[in-house]
PDB file of C-alpha atoms in Angstrom:
ATOM      1  CA  MET E   1     -56.834   0.360 -12.225  1.00 58.00           C
ATOM      2  CA  LYS E   2     -54.620   1.066  -9.207  1.00 62.00           C
ATOM      3  CA  LEU E   3     -53.098  -2.382  -9.571  1.00 56.00           C
ATOM      4  CA  VAL E   4     -52.135  -1.640 -13.183  1.00 53.00           C
ATOM      5  CA  LYS E   5     -50.497   1.649 -12.067  1.00 60.00           C
ATOM      6  CA  TYR E   6     -48.444  -0.178  -9.428  1.00 53.00           C
ATOM      7  CA  ILE E   7     -47.367  -2.833 -11.906  1.00 55.00           C
ATOM      8  CA  VAL E   8     -46.270  -0.154 -14.409  1.00 46.00           C
ATOM      9  CA  ILE E   9     -44.346   1.756 -11.710  1.00 56.00           C
ATOM     10  CA  LEU E  10     -42.708  -1.459 -10.515  1.00 49.00           C
ATOM     11  CA  PHE E  11     -41.736  -2.350 -14.092  1.00 54.00           C
ATOM     12  CA  VAL E  12     -40.159   1.100 -14.625  1.00 52.00           C
ATOM     13  CA  LEU E  13     -38.194   0.872 -11.364  1.00 54.00           C
ATOM     14  CA  VAL E  14     -36.867  -2.599 -12.164  1.00 54.00           C
ATOM     15  CA  SER E  15     -35.898  -1.489 -15.685  1.00 57.00           C
ATOM     16  CA  CYS E  16     -34.030   1.535 -14.327  1.00 55.00           C
ATOM     17  CA  ASN E  17     -32.188  -0.634 -11.819  1.00 56.00           C
ATOM     18  CA  ASP E  18     -31.073  -3.069 -14.551  1.00 54.00           C
ATOM     19  CA  ALA E  19     -29.908  -0.177 -16.740  1.00 50.00           C
ATOM     20  CA  SER E  20     -27.967   1.247 -13.803  1.00 51.00           C
ATOM     21  CA  LYS E  21     -26.275  -2.117 -13.184  1.00 53.00           C
ATOM     22  CA  ASN E  22     -25.300  -2.417 -16.850  1.00 50.00           C
ATOM     23  CA  GLU E  23     -23.963   1.138 -16.850  1.00 50.00           C
ATOM     24  CA  SER E  24     -21.845   0.416 -13.751  1.00 48.00           C
ATOM     25  CA  LYS E  25     -20.525  -2.790 -15.302  1.00 45.00           C
ATOM     26  CA  ASN E  26     -19.636  -0.993 -18.548  1.00 45.00           C
ATOM     27  CA  LEU E  27     -17.877   1.760 -16.586  1.00 44.00           C
ATOM     28  CA  ALA E  28     -15.835  -0.798 -14.631  1.00 44.00           C
ATOM     29  CA  GLU E  29     -14.893  -2.605 -17.833  1.00 43.00           C
ATOM     30  CA  ALA E  30     -13.870   0.687 -19.444  1.00 43.00           C
ATOM     31  CA  GLN E  31     -11.408   1.245 -16.578  1.00 59.00           C
ATOM     32  CA  ILE E  32      -9.509  -1.965 -17.313  1.00 53.00           C
ATOM     33  CA  VAL E  33      -6.064  -0.914 -18.451  1.00 78.00           C
ATOM     34  CA  ASN E  34      -3.631  -2.611 -20.785  1.00 92.00           C
ATOM     35  CA  PRO E  35      -1.429  -4.993 -18.726  1.00 95.00           C
ATOM     36  CA  GLU E  36       1.733  -3.423 -20.150  1.00 96.00           C
ATOM     37  CA  GLU E  37       0.548   0.004 -18.967  1.00 96.00           C
ATOM     38  CA  ILE E  38      -0.053  -1.427 -15.498  1.00 97.00           C
ATOM     39  CA  LYS E  39       3.427  -2.988 -15.458  1.00 98.00           C
ATOM     40  CA  ASN E  40       4.899   0.387 -16.440  1.00 97.00           C
ATOM     41  CA  LEU E  41       3.113   2.001 -13.476  1.00 97.00           C
ATOM     42  CA  ILE E  42       4.411  -0.708 -11.145  1.00 98.00           C
ATOM     43  CA  ASN E  43       7.950  -0.285 -12.510  1.00 98.00           C
ATOM     44  CA  LYS E  44       7.729   3.443 -11.882  1.00 98.00           C
ATOM     45  CA  SER E  45       6.441   2.906  -8.335  1.00 99.00           C
ATOM     46  CA  LEU E  46       9.254   0.460  -7.495  1.00 99.00           C
ATOM     47  CA  ASP E  47      11.885   2.727  -9.066  1.00 99.00           C
ATOM     48  CA  ASN E  48      10.521   5.686  -7.073  1.00 99.00           C
ATOM     49  CA  TRP E  49      10.597   3.599  -3.885  1.00 99.00           C
ATOM     50  CA  HIS E  50      14.256   2.722  -4.387  1.00 98.00           C
ATOM     51  CA  LYS E  51      15.027   6.334  -5.348  1.00 98.00           C
ATOM     52  CA  ALA E  52      13.319   7.632  -2.189  1.00 98.00           C
ATOM     53  CA  ALA E  53      15.610   5.434  -0.067  1.00 97.00           C
ATOM     54  CA  ALA E  54      18.728   6.554  -1.951  1.00 96.00           C
ATOM     55  CA  GLU E  55      17.699  10.205  -1.482  1.00 97.00           C
ATOM     56  CA  ALA E  56      16.649   9.665   2.149  1.00 97.00           C
ATOM     57  CA  ASN E  57      13.065  10.737   1.473  1.00 98.00           C
ATOM     58  CA  PHE E  58      11.370   8.992   4.401  1.00 98.00           C
ATOM     59  CA  ASN E  59       7.804  10.120   3.676  1.00 98.00           C
ATOM     60  CA  GLU E  60       7.903   9.261  -0.017  1.00 98.00           C
ATOM     61  CA  TYR E  61       9.476   5.880   0.744  1.00 98.00           C
ATOM     62  CA  PHE E  62       6.791   4.868   3.230  1.00 98.00           C
ATOM     63  CA  ASP E  63       3.979   6.423   1.183  1.00 98.00           C
ATOM     64  CA  LEU E  64       4.827   3.798  -1.439  1.00 99.00           C
ATOM     65  CA  MET E  65       4.135   0.998   1.054  1.00 99.00           C
ATOM     66  CA  THR E  66       0.718  -0.074   2.286  1.00 98.00           C
ATOM     67  CA  LYS E  67      -0.121   0.782   5.897  1.00 97.00           C
ATOM     68  CA  LYS E  68       0.294  -2.900   6.787  1.00 98.00           C
ATOM     69  CA  GLY E  69       3.336  -3.331   4.538  1.00 98.00           C
ATOM     70  CA  VAL E  70       6.024  -5.852   5.480  1.00 99.00           C
ATOM     71  CA  PHE E  71       9.766  -5.718   4.754  1.00 99.00           C
ATOM     72  CA  LEU E  72      11.860  -8.867   5.146  1.00 99.00           C
ATOM     73  CA  GLY E  73      15.561  -8.029   5.284  1.00 98.00           C
ATOM     74  CA  THR E  74      18.650 -10.116   4.677  1.00 97.00           C
ATOM     75  CA  ASP E  75      19.104 -11.031   8.353  1.00 97.00           C
ATOM     76  CA  ALA E  76      16.939 -13.916   9.592  1.00 96.00           C
ATOM     77  CA  THR E  77      15.627 -11.674  12.389  1.00 96.00           C
ATOM     78  CA  GLU E  78      14.381  -8.972  10.008  1.00 98.00           C
ATOM     79  CA  ASN E  79      10.646  -9.449   9.613  1.00 98.00           C
ATOM     80  CA  TRP E  80       9.601  -5.808   9.818  1.00 98.00           C
ATOM     81  CA  GLN E  81       5.964  -4.821  10.085  1.00 98.00           C
ATOM     82  CA  ASN E  82       5.390  -1.288   8.808  1.00 98.00           C
ATOM     83  CA  GLU E  83       5.550   0.652  12.085  1.00 98.00           C
ATOM     84  CA  ALA E  84       8.611  -1.230  13.347  1.00 98.00           C
ATOM     85  CA  PHE E  85      10.313  -0.831   9.973  1.00 98.00           C
ATOM     86  CA  ARG E  86       9.659   2.917  10.082  1.00 98.00           C
ATOM     87  CA  ALA E  87      11.237   3.160  13.535  1.00 98.00           C
ATOM     88  CA  PHE E  88      14.246   1.071  12.492  1.00 97.00           C
ATOM     89  CA  SER E  89      14.745   3.021   9.244  1.00 97.00           C
ATOM     90  CA  LYS E  90      14.223   6.560  10.535  1.00 98.00           C
ATOM     91  CA  PRO E  91      17.817   7.122  11.778  1.00 97.00           C
ATOM     92  CA  TYR E  92      19.206   6.035   8.393  1.00 96.00           C
ATOM     93  CA  PHE E  93      16.917   8.429   6.551  1.00 98.00           C
ATOM     94  CA  ASP E  94      17.684  11.205   9.050  1.00 97.00           C
ATOM     95  CA  ASN E  95      21.424  10.765   8.345  1.00 96.00           C
ATOM     96  CA  GLY E  96      20.842  11.702   4.710  1.00 93.00           C
ATOM     97  CA  LYS E  97      21.065   8.323   2.989  1.00 84.00           C
ATOM     98  CA  ALA E  98      19.278   5.117   3.760  1.00 92.00           C
ATOM     99  CA  TRP E  99      20.380   2.569   1.140  1.00 95.00           C
ATOM    100  CA  SER E 100      20.834   2.547  -2.588  1.00 96.00           C
ATOM    101  CA  PHE E 101      19.269  -0.219  -4.673  1.00 98.00           C
ATOM    102  CA  THR E 102      19.042  -0.061  -8.466  1.00 98.00           C
ATOM    103  CA  SER E 103      17.038  -2.651 -10.330  1.00 98.00           C
ATOM    104  CA  VAL E 104      18.980  -4.234 -13.186  1.00 99.00           C
ATOM    105  CA  GLU E 105      16.322  -6.823 -14.014  1.00 99.00           C
ATOM    106  CA  ARG E 106      12.666  -7.050 -13.044  1.00 99.00           C
ATOM    107  CA  ASN E 107       9.744  -9.394 -13.748  1.00 99.00           C
ATOM    108  CA  ILE E 108       6.159  -8.390 -12.946  1.00 99.00           C
ATOM    109  CA  TYR E 109       3.116 -10.658 -12.848  1.00 99.00           C
ATOM    110  CA  LEU E 110      -0.497  -9.455 -12.612  1.00 98.00           C
ATOM    111  CA  TYR E 111      -3.450 -11.091 -10.922  1.00 97.00           C
ATOM    112  CA  LYS E 112      -6.508 -11.283 -13.184  1.00 95.00           C
ATOM    113  CA  ASP E 113      -8.247  -8.320 -11.485  1.00 95.00           C
ATOM    114  CA  ASN E 114      -5.254  -6.032 -12.222  1.00 96.00           C
ATOM    115  CA  LYS E 115      -5.246  -4.818  -8.604  1.00 97.00           C
ATOM    116  CA  ILE E 116      -2.608  -7.190  -7.211  1.00 98.00           C
ATOM    117  CA  ALA E 117       0.807  -7.944  -8.686  1.00 99.00           C
ATOM    118  CA  TRP E 118       3.909  -9.813  -7.620  1.00 99.00           C
ATOM    119  CA  PHE E 119       7.427  -9.258  -8.832  1.00 99.00           C
ATOM    120  CA  ASP E 120      11.057 -10.198  -8.527  1.00 99.00           C
ATOM    121  CA  GLU E 121      14.042  -8.012  -9.250  1.00 99.00           C
ATOM    122  CA  LEU E 122      17.801  -8.301  -9.361  1.00 99.00           C
ATOM    123  CA  LEU E 123      19.383  -5.318  -7.616  1.00 99.00           C
ATOM    124  CA  ASP E 124      22.730  -3.571  -7.766  1.00 98.00           C
ATOM    125  CA  THR E 125      23.378  -2.570  -4.132  1.00 98.00           C
ATOM    126  CA  GLN E 126      26.159  -1.715  -1.693  1.00 96.00           C
ATOM    127  CA  MET E 127      26.006  -5.448  -0.825  1.00 97.00           C
ATOM    128  CA  LYS E 128      26.591  -6.239  -4.530  1.00 98.00           C
ATOM    129  CA  LEU E 129      23.865  -8.251  -6.292  1.00 98.00           C
ATOM    130  CA  CYS E 130      20.740  -8.837  -4.243  1.00 99.00           C
ATOM    131  CA  ARG E 131      17.302 -10.104  -5.123  1.00 99.00           C
ATOM    132  CA  GLY E 132      14.110  -8.377  -4.160  1.00 99.00           C
ATOM    133  CA  SER E 133      10.667  -9.876  -4.505  1.00 99.00           C
ATOM    134  CA  GLY E 134       7.295  -8.830  -3.320  1.00 99.00           C
ATOM    135  CA  VAL E 135       3.626  -8.085  -3.699  1.00 99.00           C
ATOM    136  CA  MET E 136       2.146  -4.829  -4.975  1.00 99.00           C
ATOM    137  CA  LYS E 137      -1.385  -3.657  -4.314  1.00 98.00           C
ATOM    138  CA  LEU E 138      -3.376  -0.948  -6.077  1.00 98.00           C
ATOM    139  CA  GLU E 139      -4.596   1.435  -3.336  1.00 97.00           C
ATOM    140  CA  GLY E 140      -6.264   4.749  -4.025  1.00 94.00           C
ATOM    141  CA  GLY E 141      -5.042   4.707  -7.619  1.00 94.00           C
ATOM    142  CA  LYS E 142      -1.390   4.133  -6.580  1.00 97.00           C
ATOM    143  CA  TRP E 143       0.645   0.934  -6.738  1.00 98.00           C
ATOM    144  CA  LYS E 144       2.052   0.252  -3.270  1.00 99.00           C
ATOM    145  CA  ILE E 145       4.316  -2.398  -1.808  1.00 99.00           C
ATOM    146  CA  ALA E 146       2.421  -4.726   0.509  1.00 99.00           C
ATOM    147  CA  HIS E 147       5.262  -7.196   1.065  1.00 99.00           C
ATOM    148  CA  TYR E 148       8.960  -7.032   0.149  1.00 99.00           C
ATOM    149  CA  VAL E 149      11.715  -9.620   0.582  1.00 99.00           C
ATOM    150  CA  LEU E 150      15.391  -8.693   0.194  1.00 99.00           C
ATOM    151  CA  SER E 151      17.924 -11.508  -0.246  1.00 98.00           C
ATOM    152  CA  ILE E 152      21.652 -11.482  -0.831  1.00 98.00           C
ATOM    153  CA  THR E 153      22.496 -13.599  -3.858  1.00 98.00           C
ATOM    154  CA  ILE E 154      25.158 -16.255  -3.418  1.00 97.00           C
ATOM    155  CA  PRO E 155      26.846 -17.956  -6.367  1.00 97.00           C
ATOM    156  CA  ASN E 156      26.168 -21.691  -6.105  1.00 98.00           C
ATOM    157  CA  LYS E 157      29.888 -22.457  -6.093  1.00 98.00           C
ATOM    158  CA  ASN E 158      30.269 -20.332  -2.908  1.00 98.00           C
ATOM    159  CA  VAL E 159      27.331 -21.657  -0.898  1.00 97.00           C
ATOM    160  CA  GLY E 160      29.516 -23.969   1.216  1.00 96.00           C
ATOM    161  CA  GLU E 161      31.746 -21.065   2.294  1.00 98.00           C
ATOM    162  CA  VAL E 162      28.748 -18.911   3.179  1.00 97.00           C
ATOM    163  CA  VAL E 163      27.104 -21.712   5.163  1.00 96.00           C
ATOM    164  CA  LYS E 164      30.300 -22.044   7.218  1.00 97.00           C
ATOM    165  CA  LEU E 165      30.297 -18.276   7.872  1.00 96.00           C
ATOM    166  CA  LYS E 166      26.718 -18.204   9.116  1.00 96.00           C
ATOM    167  CA  SER E 167      26.451 -21.632  10.698  1.00 95.00           C
ATOM    168  CA  ALA E 168      27.032 -20.618  14.336  1.00 94.00           C
ATOM    169  CA  THR E 169      24.675 -17.630  14.223  1.00 95.00           C
ATOM    170  CA  ASP E 170      21.978 -19.578  12.372  1.00 95.00           C
ATOM    171  CA  SER E 171      22.206 -22.482  14.827  1.00 95.00           C
ATOM    172  CA  ILE E 172      21.628 -20.182  17.800  1.00 95.00           C
ATOM    173  CA  TYR E 173      18.687 -18.417  16.137  1.00 93.00           C
ATOM    174  CA  THR E 174      17.167 -21.712  14.966  1.00 96.00           C
ATOM    175  CA  ARG E 175      17.326 -23.060  18.524  1.00 96.00           C
ATOM    176  CA  GLU E 176      15.629 -19.901  19.859  1.00 95.00           C
ATOM    177  CA  LEU E 177      12.833 -20.202  17.311  1.00 95.00           C
ATOM    178  CA  LYS E 178      12.278 -23.892  18.003  1.00 96.00           C
ATOM    179  CA  ASN E 179      12.090 -23.178  21.741  1.00 96.00           C
ATOM    180  CA  LYS E 180       9.223 -20.746  21.072  1.00 93.00           C
ATOM    181  CA  LEU E 181       7.120 -23.499  19.483  1.00 92.00           C
TER     182      LEU E 181
END
């Protein structure tokens, strides 16, 4: 008789566990959001990030980056890890205006889990047209920049002129990097 009781109790416990798993799975599936809604949230986050820089809002700007966020600038030496980028940027923000970038075109792509996205954007800046691209990560319910790359666009017909302008500097830096290998 005791054996039957144990079997019944075991059966009830296993059934409850399976029901709990199904309930958790259904809850997770219910939280999946329309991809267009996610892209709208990402657009808003990126727009707010650019706005925070234009308004010199240091805390808001860096709150929209992950703690290990990376910013690659237009200079070959600019591979900023979050803490170093904060230190570099702080004086600009403290002076009342960091930089002003306005997206004029943006493409967003979602990973299948809807928690990672990558994007590219064409920007109107004080340097004229630039391109930004990066990776966004959903953290604590907020879309944050994990990696951002800023590039100055160069019309193809002007590439030769630009290469001549940067040739000496690039040669020195390339040599330094190769010597580190």
